[in-house]
């Protein structure tokens, strides 16, 4: 299964994913590139900028409704 397919399956099953989760679960180093690949295939994915409890910024991706 390709990294793109793993990310897409995760989005369907879990609802969202962050870069840290993508690295820990699937060893995906560049989640934004995988998300861009999926968007090029016509899949609607939302990006939400967030901050963790220590103030570190990150992006959480989820499937559009």
mmCIF file with all atom_site columns, N, CA and C in Angstrom:
data_model
loop_
_atom_site.group_PDB
_atom_site.id
_atom_site.type_symbol
_atom_site.label_atom_id
_atom_site.label_alt_id
_atom_site.label_comp_id
_atom_site.label_asym_id
_atom_site.label_entity_id
_atom_site.label_seq_id
_atom_site.pdbx_PDB_ins_code
_atom_site.Cartn_x
_atom_site.Cartn_y
_atom_site.Cartn_z
_atom_site.occupancy
_atom_site.B_iso_or_equiv
_atom_site.pdbx_formal_charge
_atom_site.auth_seq_id
_atom_site.auth_comp_id
_atom_site.auth_asym_id
_atom_site.auth_atom_id
_atom_site.pdbx_PDB_model_num
ATOM 1   N N  . UNK A 1 1  ? 0.853   -1.177 0.000  1.00 0.00 ? 1  UNK A N  1
ATOM 2   C CA . UNK A 1 1  ? 0.000   0.000  0.000  1.00 0.00 ? 1  UNK A CA 1
ATOM 3   C C  . UNK A 1 1  ? 0.903   1.245  0.000  1.00 0.00 ? 1  UNK A C  1
ATOM 4   N N  . UNK A 1 2  ? 0.604   2.202  -0.855 1.00 0.00 ? 2  UNK A N  1
ATOM 5   C CA . UNK A 1 2  ? 1.401   3.426  -0.940 1.00 0.00 ? 2  UNK A CA 1
ATOM 6   C C  . UNK A 1 2  ? 1.151   4.325  0.275  1.00 0.00 ? 2  UNK A C  1
ATOM 7   N N  . UNK A 1 3  ? 2.051   5.281  0.482  1.00 0.00 ? 3  UNK A N  1
ATOM 8   C CA . UNK A 1 3  ? 1.854   6.233  1.576  1.00 0.00 ? 3  UNK A CA 1
ATOM 9   C C  . UNK A 1 3  ? 0.565   7.019  1.383  1.00 0.00 ? 3  UNK A C  1
ATOM 10  N N  . UNK A 1 4  ? 0.270   7.396  0.141  1.00 0.00 ? 4  UNK A N  1
ATOM 11  C CA . UNK A 1 4  ? -0.970  8.123  -0.127 1.00 0.00 ? 4  UNK A CA 1
ATOM 12  C C  . UNK A 1 4  ? -2.181  7.301  0.294  1.00 0.00 ? 4  UNK A C  1
ATOM 13  N N  . UNK A 1 5  ? -2.172  6.019  -0.043 1.00 0.00 ? 5  UNK A N  1
ATOM 14  C CA . UNK A 1 5  ? -3.291  5.152  0.318  1.00 0.00 ? 5  UNK A CA 1
ATOM 15  C C  . UNK A 1 5  ? -3.394  4.969  1.831  1.00 0.00 ? 5  UNK A C  1
ATOM 16  N N  . UNK A 1 6  ? -2.259  4.871  2.506  1.00 0.00 ? 6  UNK A N  1
ATOM 17  C CA . UNK A 1 6  ? -2.270  4.752  3.969  1.00 0.00 ? 6  UNK A CA 1
ATOM 18  C C  . UNK A 1 6  ? -2.876  5.993  4.613  1.00 0.00 ? 6  UNK A C  1
ATOM 19  N N  . UNK A 1 7  ? -2.490  7.167  4.118  1.00 0.00 ? 7  UNK A N  1
ATOM 20  C CA . UNK A 1 7  ? -3.027  8.416  4.665  1.00 0.00 ? 7  UNK A CA 1
ATOM 21  C C  . UNK A 1 7  ? -4.523  8.520  4.388  1.00 0.00 ? 7  UNK A C  1
ATOM 22  N N  . UNK A 1 8  ? -4.930  8.182  3.181  1.00 0.00 ? 8  UNK A N  1
ATOM 23  C CA . UNK A 1 8  ? -6.351  8.238  2.831  1.00 0.00 ? 8  UNK A CA 1
ATOM 24  C C  . UNK A 1 8  ? -7.168  7.284  3.701  1.00 0.00 ? 8  UNK A C  1
ATOM 25  N N  . UNK A 1 9  ? -6.673  6.077  3.904  1.00 0.00 ? 9  UNK A N  1
ATOM 26  C CA . UNK A 1 9  ? -7.364  5.110  4.763  1.00 0.00 ? 9  UNK A CA 1
ATOM 27  C C  . UNK A 1 9  ? -7.459  5.632  6.185  1.00 0.00 ? 9  UNK A C  1
ATOM 28  N N  . UNK A 1 10 ? -6.380  6.227  6.676  1.00 0.00 ? 10 UNK A N  1
ATOM 29  C CA . UNK A 1 10 ? -6.389  6.791  8.031  1.00 0.00 ? 10 UNK A CA 1
ATOM 30  C C  . UNK A 1 10 ? -7.431  7.906  8.145  1.00 0.00 ? 10 UNK A C  1
ATOM 31  N N  . UNK A 1 11 ? -7.489  8.771  7.144  1.00 0.00 ? 11 UNK A N  1
ATOM 32  C CA . UNK A 1 11 ? -8.477  9.856  7.174  1.00 0.00 ? 11 UNK A CA 1
ATOM 33  C C  . UNK A 1 11 ? -9.899  9.305  7.197  1.00 0.00 ? 11 UNK A C  1
ATOM 34  N N  . UNK A 1 12 ? -10.150 8.253  6.436  1.00 0.00 ? 12 UNK A N  1
ATOM 35  C CA . UNK A 1 12 ? -11.488 7.642  6.434  1.00 0.00 ? 12 UNK A CA 1
ATOM 36  C C  . UNK A 1 12 ? -11.802 7.004  7.789  1.00 0.00 ? 12 UNK A C  1
ATOM 37  N N  . UNK A 1 13 ? -10.812 6.311  8.357  1.00 0.00 ? 13 UNK A N  1
ATOM 38  C CA . UNK A 1 13 ? -11.043 5.557  9.596  1.00 0.00 ? 13 UNK A CA 1
ATOM 39  C C  . UNK A 1 13 ? -11.022 6.432  10.850 1.00 0.00 ? 13 UNK A C  1
ATOM 40  N N  . UNK A 1 14 ? -10.036 7.337  10.937 1.00 0.00 ? 14 UNK A N  1
ATOM 41  C CA . UNK A 1 14 ? -9.854  8.121  12.166 1.00 0.00 ? 14 UNK A CA 1
ATOM 42  C C  . UNK A 1 14 ? -10.421 9.535  12.060 1.00 0.00 ? 14 UNK A C  1
ATOM 43  N N  . UNK A 1 15 ? -10.605 10.035 10.836 1.00 0.00 ? 15 UNK A N  1
ATOM 44  C CA . UNK A 1 15 ? -11.179 11.357 10.667 1.00 0.00 ? 15 UNK A CA 1
ATOM 45  C C  . UNK A 1 15 ? -10.185 12.475 10.441 1.00 0.00 ? 15 UNK A C  1
ATOM 46  N N  . UNK A 1 16 ? -8.974  12.356 11.027 1.00 0.00 ? 16 UNK A N  1
ATOM 47  C CA . UNK A 1 16 ? -7.979  13.407 10.844 1.00 0.00 ? 16 UNK A CA 1
ATOM 48  C C  . UNK A 1 16 ? -6.592  12.850 11.136 1.00 0.00 ? 16 UNK A C  1
ATOM 49  N N  . UNK A 1 17 ? -5.575  13.637 10.750 1.00 0.00 ? 17 UNK A N  1
ATOM 50  C CA . UNK A 1 17 ? -4.197  13.225 10.996 1.00 0.00 ? 17 UNK A CA 1
ATOM 51  C C  . UNK A 1 17 ? -3.306  14.464 11.061 1.00 0.00 ? 17 UNK A C  1
ATOM 52  N N  . UNK A 1 18 ? -2.250  14.375 11.867 1.00 0.00 ? 18 UNK A N  1
ATOM 53  C CA . UNK A 1 18 ? -1.233  15.431 11.941 1.00 0.00 ? 18 UNK A CA 1
ATOM 54  C C  . UNK A 1 18 ? 0.082   14.867 11.406 1.00 0.00 ? 18 UNK A C  1
ATOM 55  N N  . UNK A 1 19 ? 1.045   15.743 11.193 1.00 0.00 ? 19 UNK A N  1
ATOM 56  C CA . UNK A 1 19 ? 2.342   15.309 10.715 1.00 0.00 ? 19 UNK A CA 1
ATOM 57  C C  . UNK A 1 19 ? 3.032   14.345 11.663 1.00 0.00 ? 19 UNK A C  1
ATOM 58  N N  . UNK A 1 20 ? 2.916   14.589 12.959 1.00 0.00 ? 20 UNK A N  1
ATOM 59  C CA . UNK A 1 20 ? 3.534   13.711 13.948 1.00 0.00 ? 20 UNK A CA 1
ATOM 60  C C  . UNK A 1 20 ? 2.901   12.319 13.913 1.00 0.00 ? 20 UNK A C  1
ATOM 61  N N  . UNK A 1 21 ? 1.588   12.270 13.806 1.00 0.00 ? 21 UNK A N  1
ATOM 62  C CA . UNK A 1 21 ? 0.907   10.973 13.702 1.00 0.00 ? 21 UNK A CA 1
ATOM 63  C C  . UNK A 1 21 ? 1.313   10.237 12.431 1.00 0.00 ? 21 UNK A C  1
ATOM 64  N N  . UNK A 1 22 ? 1.410   10.969 11.323 1.00 0.00 ? 22 UNK A N  1
ATOM 65  C CA . UNK A 1 22 ? 1.796   10.354 10.050 1.00 0.00 ? 22 UNK A CA 1
ATOM 66  C C  . UNK A 1 22 ? 3.193   9.752  10.161 1.00 0.00 ? 22 UNK A C  1
ATOM 67  N N  . UNK A 1 23 ? 4.110   10.449 10.829 1.00 0.00 ? 23 UNK A N  1
ATOM 68  C CA . UNK A 1 23 ? 5.461   9.931  11.000 1.00 0.00 ? 23 UNK A CA 1
ATOM 69  C C  . UNK A 1 23 ? 5.465   8.711  11.917 1.00 0.00 ? 23 UNK A C  1
ATOM 70  N N  . UNK A 1 24 ? 4.790   8.813  13.071 1.00 0.00 ? 24 UNK A N  1
ATOM 71  C CA . UNK A 1 24 ? 4.786   7.715  14.041 1.00 0.00 ? 24 UNK A CA 1
ATOM 72  C C  . UNK A 1 24 ? 4.131   6.449  13.484 1.00 0.00 ? 24 UNK A C  1
ATOM 73  N N  . UNK A 1 25 ? 3.024   6.614  12.784 1.00 0.00 ? 25 UNK A N  1
ATOM 74  C CA . UNK A 1 25 ? 2.262   5.447  12.323 1.00 0.00 ? 25 UNK A CA 1
ATOM 75  C C  . UNK A 1 25 ? 2.753   4.877  10.998 1.00 0.00 ? 25 UNK A C  1
ATOM 76  N N  . UNK A 1 26 ? 3.142   5.745  10.082 1.00 0.00 ? 26 UNK A N  1
ATOM 77  C CA . UNK A 1 26 ? 3.406   5.304  8.703  1.00 0.00 ? 26 UNK A CA 1
ATOM 78  C C  . UNK A 1 26 ? 4.779   5.703  8.178  1.00 0.00 ? 26 UNK A C  1
ATOM 79  N N  . UNK A 1 27 ? 5.591   6.380  8.992  1.00 0.00 ? 27 UNK A N  1
ATOM 80  C CA . UNK A 1 27 ? 6.904   6.865  8.573  1.00 0.00 ? 27 UNK A CA 1
ATOM 81  C C  . UNK A 1 27 ? 6.833   7.794  7.360  1.00 0.00 ? 27 UNK A C  1
ATOM 82  N N  . UNK A 1 28 ? 5.758   8.579  7.303  1.00 0.00 ? 28 UNK A N  1
ATOM 83  C CA . UNK A 1 28 ? 5.588   9.584  6.249  1.00 0.00 ? 28 UNK A CA 1
ATOM 84  C C  . UNK A 1 28 ? 6.296   10.842 6.722  1.00 0.00 ? 28 UNK A C  1
ATOM 85  N N  . UNK A 1 29 ? 7.343   11.243 6.008  1.00 0.00 ? 29 UNK A N  1
ATOM 86  C CA . UNK A 1 29 ? 8.114   12.415 6.421  1.00 0.00 ? 29 UNK A CA 1
ATOM 87  C C  . UNK A 1 29 ? 7.502   13.717 5.944  1.00 0.00 ? 29 UNK A C  1
ATOM 88  N N  . UNK A 1 30 ? 6.850   13.706 4.807  1.00 0.00 ? 30 UNK A N  1
ATOM 89  C CA . UNK A 1 30 ? 6.287   14.939 4.247  1.00 0.00 ? 30 UNK A CA 1
ATOM 90  C C  . UNK A 1 30 ? 4.781   14.793 4.049  1.00 0.00 ? 30 UNK A C  1
ATOM 91  N N  . UNK A 1 31 ? 4.054   14.934 5.139  1.00 0.00 ? 31 UNK A N  1
ATOM 92  C CA . UNK A 1 31 ? 2.605   14.833 5.049  1.00 0.00 ? 31 UNK A CA 1
ATOM 93  C C  . UNK A 1 31 ? 2.007   15.891 4.130  1.00 0.00 ? 31 UNK A C  1
ATOM 94  N N  . UNK A 1 32 ? 2.471   17.142 4.134  1.00 0.00 ? 32 UNK A N  1
ATOM 95  C CA . UNK A 1 32 ? 1.892   18.121 3.203  1.00 0.00 ? 32 UNK A CA 1
ATOM 96  C C  . UNK A 1 32 ? 1.993   17.680 1.731  1.00 0.00 ? 32 UNK A C  1
ATOM 97  N N  . UNK A 1 33 ? 3.077   17.000 1.364  1.00 0.00 ? 33 UNK A N  1
ATOM 98  C CA . UNK A 1 33 ? 3.216   16.512 -0.022 1.00 0.00 ? 33 UNK A CA 1
ATOM 99  C C  . UNK A 1 33 ? 2.207   15.399 -0.300 1.00 0.00 ? 33 UNK A C  1
ATOM 100 N N  . UNK A 1 34 ? 2.009   14.499 0.644  1.00 0.00 ? 34 UNK A N  1
ATOM 101 C CA . UNK A 1 34 ? 1.027   13.417 0.477  1.00 0.00 ? 34 UNK A CA 1
ATOM 102 C C  . UNK A 1 34 ? -0.387  13.997 0.383  1.00 0.00 ? 34 UNK A C  1
ATOM 103 N N  . UNK A 1 35 ? -0.675  15.023 1.184  1.00 0.00 ? 35 UNK A N  1
ATOM 104 C CA . UNK A 1 35 ? -1.983  15.679 1.129  1.00 0.00 ? 35 UNK A CA 1
ATOM 105 C C  . UNK A 1 35 ? -2.169  16.348 -0.228 1.00 0.00 ? 35 UNK A C  1
ATOM 106 N N  . UNK A 1 36 ? -1.124  16.996 -0.739 1.00 0.00 ? 36 UNK A N  1
ATOM 107 C CA . UNK A 1 36 ? -1.195  17.619 -2.069 1.00 0.00 ? 36 UNK A CA 1
ATOM 108 C C  . UNK A 1 36 ? -1.454  16.570 -3.141 1.00 0.00 ? 36 UNK A C  1
ATOM 109 N N  . UNK A 1 37 ? -0.806  15.409 -3.025 1.00 0.00 ? 37 UNK A N  1
ATOM 110 C CA . UNK A 1 37 ? -1.045  14.319 -3.976 1.00 0.00 ? 37 UNK A CA 1
ATOM 111 C C  . UNK A 1 37 ? -2.516  13.897 -3.964 1.00 0.00 ? 37 UNK A C  1
ATOM 112 N N  . UNK A 1 38 ? -3.075  13.761 -2.771 1.00 0.00 ? 38 UNK A N  1
ATOM 113 C CA . UNK A 1 38 ? -4.483  13.351 -2.649 1.00 0.00 ? 38 UNK A CA 1
ATOM 114 C C  . UNK A 1 38 ? -5.413  14.423 -3.210 1.00 0.00 ? 38 UNK A C  1
ATOM 115 N N  . UNK A 1 39 ? -5.098  15.671 -2.946 1.00 0.00 ? 39 UNK A N  1
ATOM 116 C CA . UNK A 1 39 ? -5.912  16.769 -3.492 1.00 0.00 ? 39 UNK A CA 1
ATOM 117 C C  . UNK A 1 39 ? -5.855  16.787 -5.016 1.00 0.00 ? 39 UNK A C  1
ATOM 118 N N  . UNK A 1 40 ? -4.695  16.478 -5.589 1.00 0.00 ? 40 UNK A N  1
ATOM 119 C CA . UNK A 1 40 ? -4.572  16.411 -7.046 1.00 0.00 ? 40 UNK A CA 1
ATOM 120 C C  . UNK A 1 40 ? -5.438  15.300 -7.633 1.00 0.00 ? 40 UNK A C  1
ATOM 121 N N  . UNK A 1 41 ? -5.726  14.286 -6.825 1.00 0.00 ? 41 UNK A N  1
ATOM 122 C CA . UNK A 1 41 ? -6.617  13.199 -7.250 1.00 0.00 ? 41 UNK A CA 1
ATOM 123 C C  . UNK A 1 41 ? -8.091  13.581 -7.080 1.00 0.00 ? 41 UNK A C  1
ATOM 124 N N  . UNK A 1 42 ? -8.347  14.802 -6.597 1.00 0.00 ? 42 UNK A N  1
ATOM 125 C CA . UNK A 1 42 ? -9.714  15.281 -6.451 1.00 0.00 ? 42 UNK A CA 1
ATOM 126 C C  . UNK A 1 42 ? -10.335 15.050 -5.091 1.00 0.00 ? 42 UNK A C  1
ATOM 127 N N  . UNK A 1 43 ? -9.549  14.610 -4.125 1.00 0.00 ? 43 UNK A N  1
ATOM 128 C CA . UNK A 1 43 ? -10.061 14.350 -2.780 1.00 0.00 ? 43 UNK A CA 1
ATOM 129 C C  . UNK A 1 43 ? -10.040 15.657 -1.999 1.00 0.00 ? 43 UNK A C  1
ATOM 130 N N  . UNK A 1 44 ? -11.157 15.984 -1.393 1.00 0.00 ? 44 UNK A N  1
ATOM 131 C CA . UNK A 1 44 ? -11.282 17.236 -0.651 1.00 0.00 ? 44 UNK A CA 1
ATOM 132 C C  . UNK A 1 44 ? -10.805 17.025 0.787  1.00 0.00 ? 44 UNK A C  1
ATOM 133 N N  . UNK A 1 45 ? -9.735  17.719 1.128  1.00 0.00 ? 45 UNK A N  1
ATOM 134 C CA . UNK A 1 45 ? -9.134  17.605 2.459  1.00 0.00 ? 45 UNK A CA 1
ATOM 135 C C  . UNK A 1 45 ? -8.991  19.003 3.045  1.00 0.00 ? 45 UNK A C  1
ATOM 136 N N  . UNK A 1 46 ? -9.426  19.152 4.280  1.00 0.00 ? 46 UNK A N  1
ATOM 137 C CA . UNK A 1 46 ? -9.342  20.431 4.989  1.00 0.00 ? 46 UNK A CA 1
ATOM 138 C C  . UNK A 1 46 ? -8.050  20.500 5.795  1.00 0.00 ? 46 UNK A C  1
ATOM 139 N N  . UNK A 1 47 ? -7.513  21.695 5.953  1.00 0.00 ? 47 UNK A N  1
ATOM 140 C CA . UNK A 1 47 ? -6.326  21.946 6.767  1.00 0.00 ? 47 UNK A CA 1
ATOM 141 C C  . UNK A 1 47 ? -6.721  22.877 7.902  1.00 0.00 ? 47 UNK A C  1
ATOM 142 N N  . UNK A 1 48 ? -6.381  22.489 9.120  1.00 0.00 ? 48 UNK A N  1
ATOM 143 C CA . UNK A 1 48 ? -6.683  23.331 10.276 1.00 0.00 ? 48 UNK A CA 1
ATOM 144 C C  . UNK A 1 48 ? -5.398  23.581 11.057 1.00 0.00 ? 48 UNK A C  1
ATOM 145 N N  . UNK A 1 49 ? -4.997  24.838 11.158 1.00 0.00 ? 49 UNK A N  1
ATOM 146 C CA . UNK A 1 49 ? -3.800  25.194 11.929 1.00 0.00 ? 49 UNK A CA 1
ATOM 147 C C  . UNK A 1 49 ? -4.150  25.197 13.406 1.00 0.00 ? 49 UNK A C  1
ATOM 148 N N  . UNK A 1 50 ? -3.280  24.564 14.205 1.00 0.00 ? 50 UNK A N  1
ATOM 149 C CA . UNK A 1 50 ? -3.505  24.460 15.644 1.00 0.00 ? 50 UNK A CA 1
ATOM 150 C C  . UNK A 1 50 ? -2.212  24.712 16.401 1.00 0.00 ? 50 UNK A C  1
ATOM 151 N N  . UNK A 1 51 ? -2.349  24.851 17.719 1.00 0.00 ? 51 UNK A N  1
ATOM 152 C CA . UNK A 1 51 ? -1.204  24.935 18.624 1.00 0.00 ? 51 UNK A CA 1
ATOM 153 C C  . UNK A 1 51 ? -1.382  23.870 19.693 1.00 0.00 ? 51 UNK A C  1
ATOM 154 N N  . UNK A 1 52 ? -0.271  23.208 20.042 1.00 0.00 ? 52 UNK A N  1
ATOM 155 C CA . UNK A 1 52 ? -0.352  22.237 21.124 1.00 0.00 ? 52 UNK A CA 1
ATOM 156 C C  . UNK A 1 52 ? -0.240  22.960 22.465 1.00 0.00 ? 52 UNK A C  1
ATOM 157 N N  . UNK A 1 53 ? -0.241  22.216 23.538 1.00 0.00 ? 53 UNK A N  1
ATOM 158 C CA . UNK A 1 53 ? -0.252  22.844 24.865 1.00 0.00 ? 53 UNK A CA 1
ATOM 159 C C  . UNK A 1 53 ? 1.031   23.594 25.189 1.00 0.00 ? 53 UNK A C  1
ATOM 160 N N  . UNK A 1 54 ? 2.100   23.310 24.427 1.00 0.00 ? 54 UNK A N  1
ATOM 161 C CA . UNK A 1 54 ? 3.359   24.028 24.622 1.00 0.00 ? 54 UNK A CA 1
ATOM 162 C C  . UNK A 1 54 ? 3.535   25.195 23.669 1.00 0.00 ? 54 UNK A C  1
ATOM 163 N N  . UNK A 1 55 ? 2.526   25.431 22.823 1.00 0.00 ? 55 UNK A N  1
ATOM 164 C CA . UNK A 1 55 ? 2.577   26.547 21.898 1.00 0.00 ? 55 UNK A CA 1
ATOM 165 C C  . UNK A 1 55 ? 3.152   26.224 20.530 1.00 0.00 ? 55 UNK A C  1
ATOM 166 N N  . UNK A 1 56 ? 3.528   24.952 20.316 1.00 0.00 ? 56 UNK A N  1
ATOM 167 C CA . UNK A 1 56 ? 4.040   24.542 19.012 1.00 0.00 ? 56 UNK A CA 1
ATOM 168 C C  . UNK A 1 56 ? 2.893   24.486 18.007 1.00 0.00 ? 56 UNK A C  1
ATOM 169 N N  . UNK A 1 57 ? 3.129   25.078 16.838 1.00 0.00 ? 57 UNK A N  1
ATOM 170 C CA . UNK A 1 57 ? 2.090   25.087 15.809 1.00 0.00 ? 57 UNK A CA 1
ATOM 171 C C  . UNK A 1 57 ? 2.201   23.850 14.929 1.00 0.00 ? 57 UNK A C  1
ATOM 172 N N  . UNK A 1 58 ? 1.045   23.365 14.491 1.00 0.00 ? 58 UNK A N  1
ATOM 173 C CA . UNK A 1 58 ? 0.993   22.237 13.575 1.00 0.00 ? 58 UNK A CA 1
ATOM 174 C C  . UNK A 1 58 ? -0.303  22.306 12.784 1.00 0.00 ? 58 UNK A C  1
ATOM 175 N N  . UNK A 1 59 ? -0.412  21.455 11.769 1.00 0.00 ? 59 UNK A N  1
ATOM 176 C CA . UNK A 1 59 ? -1.620  21.410 10.945 1.00 0.00 ? 59 UNK A CA 1
ATOM 177 C C  . UNK A 1 59 ? -2.249  20.042 11.097 1.00 0.00 ? 59 UNK A C  1
ATOM 178 N N  . UNK A 1 60 ? -3.568  20.027 11.292 1.00 0.00 ? 60 UNK A N  1
ATOM 179 C CA . UNK A 1 60 ? -4.341  18.784 11.332 1.00 0.00 ? 60 UNK A CA 1
ATOM 180 C C  . UNK A 1 60 ? -5.184  18.738 10.077 1.00 0.00 ? 60 UNK A C  1
ATOM 181 N N  . UNK A 1 61 ? -5.102  17.629 9.364  1.00 0.00 ? 61 UNK A N  1
ATOM 182 C CA . UNK A 1 61 ? -5.831  17.437 8.112  1.00 0.00 ? 61 UNK A CA 1
ATOM 183 C C  . UNK A 1 61 ? -7.024  16.520 8.354  1.00 0.00 ? 61 UNK A C  1
ATOM 184 N N  . UNK A 1 62 ? -8.140  16.851 7.694  1.00 0.00 ? 62 UNK A N  1
ATOM 185 C CA . UNK A 1 62 ? -9.338  16.014 7.818  1.00 0.00 ? 62 UNK A CA 1
ATOM 186 C C  . UNK A 1 62 ? -10.085 16.003 6.486  1.00 0.00 ? 62 UNK A C  1
ATOM 187 N N  . UNK A 1 63 ? -10.938 15.025 6.327  1.00 0.00 ? 63 UNK A N  1
ATOM 188 C CA . UNK A 1 63 ? -11.748 14.908 5.118  1.00 0.00 ? 63 UNK A CA 1
ATOM 189 C C  . UNK A 1 63 ? -12.866 15.961 5.151  1.00 0.00 ? 63 UNK A C  1
ATOM 190 N N  . UNK A 1 64 ? -13.108 16.589 4.019  1.00 0.00 ? 64 UNK A N  1
ATOM 191 C CA . UNK A 1 64 ? -14.215 17.538 3.916  1.00 0.00 ? 64 UNK A CA 1
ATOM 192 C C  . UNK A 1 64 ? -15.520 16.746 3.887  1.00 0.00 ? 64 UNK A C  1
ATOM 193 N N  . UNK A 1 65 ? -16.554 17.324 4.451  1.00 0.00 ? 65 UNK A N  1
ATOM 194 C CA . UNK A 1 65 ? -17.861 16.638 4.495  1.00 0.00 ? 65 UNK A CA 1
ATOM 195 C C  . UNK A 1 65 ? -18.545 16.655 3.165  1.00 0.00 ? 65 UNK A C  1
#
